Coordinates of C-alpha atoms and ligand atoms in Angstrom, one line a residue:
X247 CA 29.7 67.2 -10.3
X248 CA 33.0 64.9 -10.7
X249 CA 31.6 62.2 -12.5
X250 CA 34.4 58.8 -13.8
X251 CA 33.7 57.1 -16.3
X252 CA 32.7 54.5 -14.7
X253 CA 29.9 56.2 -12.8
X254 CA 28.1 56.6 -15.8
X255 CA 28.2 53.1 -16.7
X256 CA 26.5 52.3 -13.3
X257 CA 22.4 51.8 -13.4
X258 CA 21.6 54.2 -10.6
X259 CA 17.8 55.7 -9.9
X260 CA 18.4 58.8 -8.5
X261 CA 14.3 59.1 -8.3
X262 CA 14.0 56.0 -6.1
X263 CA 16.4 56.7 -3.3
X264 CA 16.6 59.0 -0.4
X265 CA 20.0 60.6 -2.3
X266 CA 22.2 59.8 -4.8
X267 CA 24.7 57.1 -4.4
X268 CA 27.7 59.8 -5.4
X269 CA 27.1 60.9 -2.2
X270 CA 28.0 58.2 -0.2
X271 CA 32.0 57.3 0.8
X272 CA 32.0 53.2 2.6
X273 CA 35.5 53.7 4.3
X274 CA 37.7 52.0 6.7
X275 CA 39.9 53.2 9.0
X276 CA 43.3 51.1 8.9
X277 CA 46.3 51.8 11.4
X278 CA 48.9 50.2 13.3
X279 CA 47.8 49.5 17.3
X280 CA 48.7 53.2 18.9
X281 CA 48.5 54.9 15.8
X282 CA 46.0 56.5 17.2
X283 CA 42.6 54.6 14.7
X284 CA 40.4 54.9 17.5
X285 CA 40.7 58.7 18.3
X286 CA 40.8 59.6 14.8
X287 CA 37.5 57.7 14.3
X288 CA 35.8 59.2 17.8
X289 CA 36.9 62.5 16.3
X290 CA 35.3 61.6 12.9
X291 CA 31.8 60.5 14.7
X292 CA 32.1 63.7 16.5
X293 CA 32.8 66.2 14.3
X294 CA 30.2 64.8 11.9
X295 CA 27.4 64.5 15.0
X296 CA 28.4 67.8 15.5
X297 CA 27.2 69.3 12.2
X298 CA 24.2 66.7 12.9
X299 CA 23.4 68.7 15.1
X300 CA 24.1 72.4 13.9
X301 CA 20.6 73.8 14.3
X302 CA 20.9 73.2 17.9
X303 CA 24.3 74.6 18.4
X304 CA 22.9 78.3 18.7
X305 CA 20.6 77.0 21.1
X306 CA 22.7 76.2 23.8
X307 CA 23.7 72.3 23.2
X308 CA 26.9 72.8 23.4
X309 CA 30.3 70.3 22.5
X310 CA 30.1 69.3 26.2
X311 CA 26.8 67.8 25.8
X312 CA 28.2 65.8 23.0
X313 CA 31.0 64.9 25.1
X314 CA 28.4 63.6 27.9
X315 CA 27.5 60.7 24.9
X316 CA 30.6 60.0 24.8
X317 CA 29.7 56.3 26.8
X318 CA 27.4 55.3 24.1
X319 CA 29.7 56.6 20.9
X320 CA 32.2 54.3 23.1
X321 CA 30.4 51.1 22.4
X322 CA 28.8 52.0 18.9
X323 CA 32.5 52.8 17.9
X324 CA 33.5 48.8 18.2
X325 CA 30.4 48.5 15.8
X326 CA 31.0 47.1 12.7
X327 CA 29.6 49.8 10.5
X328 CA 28.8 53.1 11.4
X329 CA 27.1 55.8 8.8
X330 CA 27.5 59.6 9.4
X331 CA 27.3 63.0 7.5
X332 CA 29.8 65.3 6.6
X333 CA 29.2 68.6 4.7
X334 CA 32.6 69.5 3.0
X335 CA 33.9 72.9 3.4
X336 CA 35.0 73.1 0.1
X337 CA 34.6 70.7 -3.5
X338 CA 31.8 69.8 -5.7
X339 CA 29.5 68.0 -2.9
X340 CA 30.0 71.3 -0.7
X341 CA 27.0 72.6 1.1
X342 CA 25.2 68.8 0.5
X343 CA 25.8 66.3 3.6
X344 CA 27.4 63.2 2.4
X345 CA 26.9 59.8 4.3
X346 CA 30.1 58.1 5.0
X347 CA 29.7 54.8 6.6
X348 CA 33.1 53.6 8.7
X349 CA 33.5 50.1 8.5
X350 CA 35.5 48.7 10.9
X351 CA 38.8 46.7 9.9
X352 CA 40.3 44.9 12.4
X353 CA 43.6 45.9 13.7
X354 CA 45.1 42.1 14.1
X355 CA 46.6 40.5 11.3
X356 CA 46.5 37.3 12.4
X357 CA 42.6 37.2 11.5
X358 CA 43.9 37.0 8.0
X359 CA 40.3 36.1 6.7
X360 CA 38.4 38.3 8.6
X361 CA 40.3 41.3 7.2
X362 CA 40.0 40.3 3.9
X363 CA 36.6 40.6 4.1
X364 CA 35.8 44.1 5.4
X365 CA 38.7 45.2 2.7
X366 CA 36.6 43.9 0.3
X367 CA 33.6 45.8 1.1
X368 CA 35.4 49.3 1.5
X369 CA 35.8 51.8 -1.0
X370 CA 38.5 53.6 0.3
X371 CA 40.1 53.6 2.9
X372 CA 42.3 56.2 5.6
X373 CA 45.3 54.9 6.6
X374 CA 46.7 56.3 10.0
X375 CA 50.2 56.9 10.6
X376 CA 51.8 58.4 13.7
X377 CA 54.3 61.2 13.1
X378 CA 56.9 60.4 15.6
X379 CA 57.1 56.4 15.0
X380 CA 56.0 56.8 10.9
X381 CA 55.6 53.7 8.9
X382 CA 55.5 50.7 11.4
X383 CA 55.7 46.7 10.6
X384 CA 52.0 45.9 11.1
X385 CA 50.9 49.1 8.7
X386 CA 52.8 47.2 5.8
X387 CA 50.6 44.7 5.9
X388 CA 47.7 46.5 6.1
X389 CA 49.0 48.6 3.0
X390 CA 49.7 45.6 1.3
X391 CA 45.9 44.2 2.1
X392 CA 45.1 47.3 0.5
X393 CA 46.4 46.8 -2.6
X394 CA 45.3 43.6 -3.3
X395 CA 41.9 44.5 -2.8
X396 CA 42.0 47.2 -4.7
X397 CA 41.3 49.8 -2.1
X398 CA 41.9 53.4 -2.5
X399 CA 43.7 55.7 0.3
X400 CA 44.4 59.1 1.9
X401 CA 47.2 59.0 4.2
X402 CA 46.7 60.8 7.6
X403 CA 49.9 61.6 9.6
X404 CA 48.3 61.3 13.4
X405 CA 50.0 62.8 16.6
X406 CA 51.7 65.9 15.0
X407 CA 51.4 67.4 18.3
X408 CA 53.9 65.4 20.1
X409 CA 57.5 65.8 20.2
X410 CA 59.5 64.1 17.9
X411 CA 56.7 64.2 15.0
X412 CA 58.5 65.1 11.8
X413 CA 55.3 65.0 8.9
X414 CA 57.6 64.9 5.8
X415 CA 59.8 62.2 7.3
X416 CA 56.4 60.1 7.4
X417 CA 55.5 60.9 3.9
X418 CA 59.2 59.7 3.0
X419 CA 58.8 56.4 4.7
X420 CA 55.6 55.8 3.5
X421 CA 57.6 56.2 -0.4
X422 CA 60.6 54.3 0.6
X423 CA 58.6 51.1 2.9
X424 CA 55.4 51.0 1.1
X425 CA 56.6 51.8 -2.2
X426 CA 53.5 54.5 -2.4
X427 CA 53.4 57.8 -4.6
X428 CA 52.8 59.7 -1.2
X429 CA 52.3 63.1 -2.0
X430 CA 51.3 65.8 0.7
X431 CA 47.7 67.2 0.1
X432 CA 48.5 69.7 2.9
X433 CA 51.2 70.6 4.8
X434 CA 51.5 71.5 8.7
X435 CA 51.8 74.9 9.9
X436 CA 54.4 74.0 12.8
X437 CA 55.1 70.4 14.7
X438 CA 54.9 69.2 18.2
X439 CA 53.5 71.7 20.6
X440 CA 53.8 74.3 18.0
X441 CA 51.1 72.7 15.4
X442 CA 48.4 75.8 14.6
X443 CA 47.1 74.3 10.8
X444 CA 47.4 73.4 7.6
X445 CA 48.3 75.0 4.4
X446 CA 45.9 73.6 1.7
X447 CA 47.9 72.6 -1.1
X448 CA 44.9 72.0 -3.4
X449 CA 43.0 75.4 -2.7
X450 CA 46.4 77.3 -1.8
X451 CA 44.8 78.1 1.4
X452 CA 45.9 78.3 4.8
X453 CA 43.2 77.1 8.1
X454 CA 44.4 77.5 11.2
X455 CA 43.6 75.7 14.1
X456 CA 41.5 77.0 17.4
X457 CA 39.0 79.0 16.1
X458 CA 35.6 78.3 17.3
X459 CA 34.3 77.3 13.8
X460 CA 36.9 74.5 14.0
X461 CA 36.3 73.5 17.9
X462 CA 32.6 72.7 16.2
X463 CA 33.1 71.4 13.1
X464 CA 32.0 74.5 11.5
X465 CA 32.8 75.4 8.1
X466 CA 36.1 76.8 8.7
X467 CA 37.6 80.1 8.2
X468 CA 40.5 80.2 5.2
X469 CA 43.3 82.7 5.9
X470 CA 46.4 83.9 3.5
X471 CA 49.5 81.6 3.6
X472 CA 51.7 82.7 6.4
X473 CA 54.6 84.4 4.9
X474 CA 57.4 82.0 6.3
X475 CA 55.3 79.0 4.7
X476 CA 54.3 80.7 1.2
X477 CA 57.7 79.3 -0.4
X478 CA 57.6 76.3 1.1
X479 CA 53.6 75.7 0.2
X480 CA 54.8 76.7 -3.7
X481 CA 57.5 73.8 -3.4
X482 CA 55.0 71.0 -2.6
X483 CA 51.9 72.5 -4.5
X484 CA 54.7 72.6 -7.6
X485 CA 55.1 68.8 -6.4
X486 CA 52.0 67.9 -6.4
X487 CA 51.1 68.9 -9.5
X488 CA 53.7 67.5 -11.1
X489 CA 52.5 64.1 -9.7
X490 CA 49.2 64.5 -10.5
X491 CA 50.0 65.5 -14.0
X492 CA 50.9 61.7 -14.7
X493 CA 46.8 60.8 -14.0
X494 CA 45.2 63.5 -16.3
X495 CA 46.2 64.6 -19.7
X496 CA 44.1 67.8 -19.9
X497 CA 46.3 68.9 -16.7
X498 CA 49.5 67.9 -17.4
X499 CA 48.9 70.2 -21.2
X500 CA 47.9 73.0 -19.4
X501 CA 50.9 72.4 -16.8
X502 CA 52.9 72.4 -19.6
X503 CA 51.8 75.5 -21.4
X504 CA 52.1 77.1 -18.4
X505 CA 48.4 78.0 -18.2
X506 CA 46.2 78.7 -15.3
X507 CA 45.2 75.9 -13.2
X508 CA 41.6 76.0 -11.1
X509 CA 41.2 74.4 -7.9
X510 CA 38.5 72.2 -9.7
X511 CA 40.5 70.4 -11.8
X512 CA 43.5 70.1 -9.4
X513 CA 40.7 68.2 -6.9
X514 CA 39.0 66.4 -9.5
X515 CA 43.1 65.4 -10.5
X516 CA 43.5 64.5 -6.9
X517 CA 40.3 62.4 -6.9
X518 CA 41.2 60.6 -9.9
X519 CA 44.9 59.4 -9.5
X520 CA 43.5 58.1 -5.7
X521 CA 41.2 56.0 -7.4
X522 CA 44.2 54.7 -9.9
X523 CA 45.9 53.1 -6.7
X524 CA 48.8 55.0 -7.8
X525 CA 48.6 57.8 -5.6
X526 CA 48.3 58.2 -2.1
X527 CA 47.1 62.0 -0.7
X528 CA 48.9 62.4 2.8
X529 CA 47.2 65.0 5.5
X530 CA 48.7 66.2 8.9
X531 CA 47.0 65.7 12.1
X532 CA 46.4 65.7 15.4
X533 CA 43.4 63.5 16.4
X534 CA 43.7 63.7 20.0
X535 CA 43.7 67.3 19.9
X536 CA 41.0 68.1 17.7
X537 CA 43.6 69.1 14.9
X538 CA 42.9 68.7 11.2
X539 CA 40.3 65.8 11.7
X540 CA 37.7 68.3 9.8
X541 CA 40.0 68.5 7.0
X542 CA 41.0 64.8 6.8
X543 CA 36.9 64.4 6.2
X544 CA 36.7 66.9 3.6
X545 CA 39.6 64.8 2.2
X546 CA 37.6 61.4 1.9
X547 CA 34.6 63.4 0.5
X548 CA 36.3 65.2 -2.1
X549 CA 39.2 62.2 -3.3
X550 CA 37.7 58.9 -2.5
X551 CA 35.6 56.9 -4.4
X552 CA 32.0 56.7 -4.2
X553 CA 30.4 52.9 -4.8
X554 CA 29.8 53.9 -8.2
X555 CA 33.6 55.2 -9.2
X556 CA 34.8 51.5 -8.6
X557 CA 35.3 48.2 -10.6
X558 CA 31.9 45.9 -10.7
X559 CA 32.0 43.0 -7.9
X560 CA 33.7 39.7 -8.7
X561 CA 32.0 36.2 -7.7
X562 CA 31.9 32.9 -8.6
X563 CA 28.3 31.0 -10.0
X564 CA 27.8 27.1 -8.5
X565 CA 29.9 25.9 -11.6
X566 CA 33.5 28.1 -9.9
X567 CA 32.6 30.6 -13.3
X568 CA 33.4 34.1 -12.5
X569 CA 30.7 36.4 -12.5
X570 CA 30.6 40.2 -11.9
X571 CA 27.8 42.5 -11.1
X572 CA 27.6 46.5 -12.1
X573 CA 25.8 48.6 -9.9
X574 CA 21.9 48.5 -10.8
X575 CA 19.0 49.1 -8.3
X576 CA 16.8 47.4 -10.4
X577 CA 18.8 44.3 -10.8
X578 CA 19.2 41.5 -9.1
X579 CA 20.1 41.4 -5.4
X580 CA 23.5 40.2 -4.5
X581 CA 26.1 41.5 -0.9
X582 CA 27.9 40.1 1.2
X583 CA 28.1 39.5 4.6
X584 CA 31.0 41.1 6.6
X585 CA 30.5 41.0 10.2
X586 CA 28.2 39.4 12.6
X587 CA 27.7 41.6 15.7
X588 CA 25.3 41.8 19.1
X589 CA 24.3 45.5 19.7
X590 CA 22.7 46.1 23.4
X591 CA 19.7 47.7 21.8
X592 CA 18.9 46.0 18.6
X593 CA 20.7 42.4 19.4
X594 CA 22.0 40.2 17.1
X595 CA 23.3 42.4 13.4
X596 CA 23.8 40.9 10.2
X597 CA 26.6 43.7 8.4
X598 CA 26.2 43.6 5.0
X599 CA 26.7 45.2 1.8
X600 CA 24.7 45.7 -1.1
X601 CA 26.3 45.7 -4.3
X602 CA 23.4 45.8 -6.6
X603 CA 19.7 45.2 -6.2
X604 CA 17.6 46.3 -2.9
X605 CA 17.2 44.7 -0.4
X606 CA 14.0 45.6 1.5
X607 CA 12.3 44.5 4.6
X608 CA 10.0 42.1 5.5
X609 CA 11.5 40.1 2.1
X610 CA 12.9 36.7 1.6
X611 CA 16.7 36.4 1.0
X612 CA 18.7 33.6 -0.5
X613 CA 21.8 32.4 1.0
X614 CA 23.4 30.0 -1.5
X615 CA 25.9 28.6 1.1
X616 CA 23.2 27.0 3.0
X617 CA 20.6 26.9 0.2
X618 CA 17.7 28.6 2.0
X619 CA 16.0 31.7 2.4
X620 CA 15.1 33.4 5.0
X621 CA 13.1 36.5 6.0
X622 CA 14.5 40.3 6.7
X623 CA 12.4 40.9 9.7
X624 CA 14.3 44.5 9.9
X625 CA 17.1 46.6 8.3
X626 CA 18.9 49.4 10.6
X627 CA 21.0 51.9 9.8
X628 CA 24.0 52.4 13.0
X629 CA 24.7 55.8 13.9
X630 CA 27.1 56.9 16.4
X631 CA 24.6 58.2 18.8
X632 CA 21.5 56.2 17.6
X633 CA 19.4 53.6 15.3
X634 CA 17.6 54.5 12.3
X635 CA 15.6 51.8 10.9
X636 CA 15.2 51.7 6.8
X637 CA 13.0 49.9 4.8
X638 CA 15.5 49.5 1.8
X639 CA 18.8 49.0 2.0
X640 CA 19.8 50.2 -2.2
X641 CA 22.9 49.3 -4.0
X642 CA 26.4 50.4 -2.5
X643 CA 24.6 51.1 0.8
X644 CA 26.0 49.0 4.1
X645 CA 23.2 48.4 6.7
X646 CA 22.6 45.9 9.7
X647 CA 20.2 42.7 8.5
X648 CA 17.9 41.5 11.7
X649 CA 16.2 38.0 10.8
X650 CA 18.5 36.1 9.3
X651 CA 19.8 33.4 11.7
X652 CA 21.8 30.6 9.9
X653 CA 24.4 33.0 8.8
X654 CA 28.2 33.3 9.1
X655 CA 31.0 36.2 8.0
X656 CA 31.6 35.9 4.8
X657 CA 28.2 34.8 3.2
X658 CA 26.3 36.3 0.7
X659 CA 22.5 37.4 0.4
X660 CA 20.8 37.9 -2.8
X661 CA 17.7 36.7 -5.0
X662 CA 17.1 33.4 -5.1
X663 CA 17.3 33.4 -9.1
X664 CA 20.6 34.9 -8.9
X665 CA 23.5 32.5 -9.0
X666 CA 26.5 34.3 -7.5
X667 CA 28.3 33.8 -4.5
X668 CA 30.6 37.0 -3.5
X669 CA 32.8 34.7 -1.1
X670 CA 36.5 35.9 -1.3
X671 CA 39.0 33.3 -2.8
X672 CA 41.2 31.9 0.0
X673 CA 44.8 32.8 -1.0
X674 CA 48.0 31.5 0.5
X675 CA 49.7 34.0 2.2
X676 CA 52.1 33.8 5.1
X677 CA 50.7 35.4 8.2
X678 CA 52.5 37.5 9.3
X679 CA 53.4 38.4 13.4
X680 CA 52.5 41.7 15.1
X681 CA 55.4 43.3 16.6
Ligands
GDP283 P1 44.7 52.8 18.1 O1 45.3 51.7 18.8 O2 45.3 53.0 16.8 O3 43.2 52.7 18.1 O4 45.1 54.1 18.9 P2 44.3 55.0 19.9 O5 43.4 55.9 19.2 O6 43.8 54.2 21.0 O7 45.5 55.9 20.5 C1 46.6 55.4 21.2 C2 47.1 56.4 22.2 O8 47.6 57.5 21.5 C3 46.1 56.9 23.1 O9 46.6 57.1 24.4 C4 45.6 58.2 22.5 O10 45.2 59.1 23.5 C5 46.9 58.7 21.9 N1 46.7 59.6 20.7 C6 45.9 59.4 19.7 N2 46.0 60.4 18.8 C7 46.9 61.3 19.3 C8 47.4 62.6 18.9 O11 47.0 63.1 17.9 N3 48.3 63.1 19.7 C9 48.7 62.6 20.9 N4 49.6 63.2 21.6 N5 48.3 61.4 21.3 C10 47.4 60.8 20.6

């Protein structure tokens, strides 16, 4: 398994939970308005119900069904937090379903504080683009969010099916506007109406679009190169190695000895200069029309970060001293509160994320803003198509807090004997205008 070095650092008990933390990815999805965020993350919900529900896809419940739910995915989509499963089709985690909670960012810049905090609980992040209009004002500022918080991203160029979309022309803007080390991770098998796949630059593999495997989210079928990509494909895998080279020592020796390089060690390469913040992974895509979404998810299992590849949490104690807290479910309880939201079923929703400790139900919490406590009454789990509720929510895990009334965004939660608050510092920074 790819393990940093941080990850080991991290108190974990693999024993106590329902599955190991590695196997959990808290993303947002970040794009400028019409990029296309909310069809890529319908697509994402989708695809990942529909592996969900694999077992009863030989049994007649067919992607139509799924479409019939559409109405309810529509409102659980404006959730705050929603947690689904993706089994990769390839990478270490392969074959094992790994939760990925999307976390909702908000699209308008002008709520400043309100997107600092959901960047602040992600781990990573996918940052739409659309292939015809490429880098736009509003997904500067995003990008530059990003970086201040530390947050980790795949590129995905959106809308390679319309006319005018030009993929490499994206990945150039996103070098020359956002200053990123964009590099393709795969590369599109023909544009516009023409778009059939992706060559895999990692695994030197070609998927092509339209099979029924892909229709359903199925583990894919991997075909040969197509001859009039294969020199093309070299040129950016050549690339891509090359950049990768600069974020792992062991590679760039055997790059330069001119030694065989595994898929492994490309991936884990891949995995490891993302997390840096110095590299940015760029996949092509079509969300509306079911194109490469599988892929992109593959993408954010295999390259981004888990909750324990990251940087412990910053706060402040009562006396404005910084503290910081690792990763340890048997430590003390301390999250933060990220969005407040009314579900038709459930009612009012606490979002929150735990950075270390439990939290479990039916326990007091301590909120040193207001300087009570108050009682979890439940903790729920969002889903795109229903509730689960959960009786401990463990470190790096995001769940919904039902209880707690005297609460606002940006709170935290966490043992009474723990002196931390997780607040973000306010910064001054000019807001700037949508276009
Ligand atoms: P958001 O504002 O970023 O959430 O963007 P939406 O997901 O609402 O998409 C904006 C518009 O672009 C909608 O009309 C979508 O149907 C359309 N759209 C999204 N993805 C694609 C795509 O891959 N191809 C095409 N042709 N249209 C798309």
């Amino acid at each position: 398994k790819v393990v940093t070095e941080r990850s080991k650092a991290n108190k974990v008990n693999a024993k106590e939970r329902p599955f190991p933390l590695e196997w959990t990815r808290n993303i947002g999805i970040a794009a400028h308005i019409d990029a296309g965020k909310t069809t890529t993350t319908e697509r994402i919900l989708f695809y990942s119900g529909a592996v969900h529900k694999i077992g009863e896809v030989h049994e007649g419940d067919t992607v139509t069904d799924w479409m019939a739910q559409e109405k309810e995915r529509g409102i659980t989509i404006t959730a705050a937090a929603i947690s689904c499963a993706w089994d990769a089709s390839c990478g270490p985690w392969s074959g094992i379903k790994q939760r990925i909670n999307i976390i909702d960012t908000p699209g308008h810049v002008d709520f400043t504080a309100e997107v600092e905090r959901s960047m602040r609980v992600l781990d990573g992040a996918v940052a739409v683009f659309c292939a015809v209009a490429g880098v736009q004002p509003q997904s500067e500022t995003v990008w530059r969010q990003a970086n201040k918080y530390g947050v980790p991203r795949l590129a995905f160029i959106n809308k390679m099916d319309r006319v005018g979309a030009d993929f490499f022309t994206a990945v150039a803007e996103m070098r020359e506007k956002l200053g990123a080390n964009a590099h393709p991770l795969c590369i599109p098998i023909g544009a516009e109406e023409n778009f059939s796949g992706l060559i895999d630059l990692v695994q030197n593999v070609a998927y092509i679009f339209g099979t029924e495997e892909d229709a359903l989210g199925l583990k894919p079928i991997t075909t040969e190169i197509p001859e009039d990509y294969q020199a093309q494909a070299a040129e950016y895998r050549e690339k891509l190695i090359e950049a990768l080279c600069d974020f792992d020592d062991t590679l760039a020796e055997k790059y330069l000895e001119g030694e065989e390089i595994s898929v492994e060690e490309i991936m884990f390469a891949v995995r490891k200069a993302t997390i840096s913040l110095e590299f940015t992974g760029v996949m092509p895509g079509s969300a509306f029309k079911n194109k490469g979404v599988q892929r992109l998810l593959d993408a954010v299992v295999n390259y981004l970060p888990s909750p324990i590849d990251l940087p412990p949490i910053k706060g402040q104690d009562s006396d404005g001293e910084t503290v910081t807290a690792e990763v340890d479910d048997a430590g003390k309880l301390a999250g933060l509160v990220f969005k407040l939201w009314t579900d038709p079923f459930v009612g009012k929703l606490v979002f929150y994320r735990v950075y270390t400790g439990q939290l479990k139900k039916g326990t007091a919490v301590y909120n040193p803003r207001t300087r009570r406590s108050e009682r979890v009454s439940r903790l729920v789990l969002m889903r795109a198509m229903d509730r689960d509720e959960i009786d401990v929510a463990y470190s790096g895990d995001i769940c919904a807090v039902v209880g707690v009334k005297d609460i606002i965004t940006g709170d935290t939660l966490c043992d009474a004997d723990f002196d931390i608050r997780l607040e973000p510092p306010s910064f001054p920074e000019p807001v700037i205008a949508m276009s």
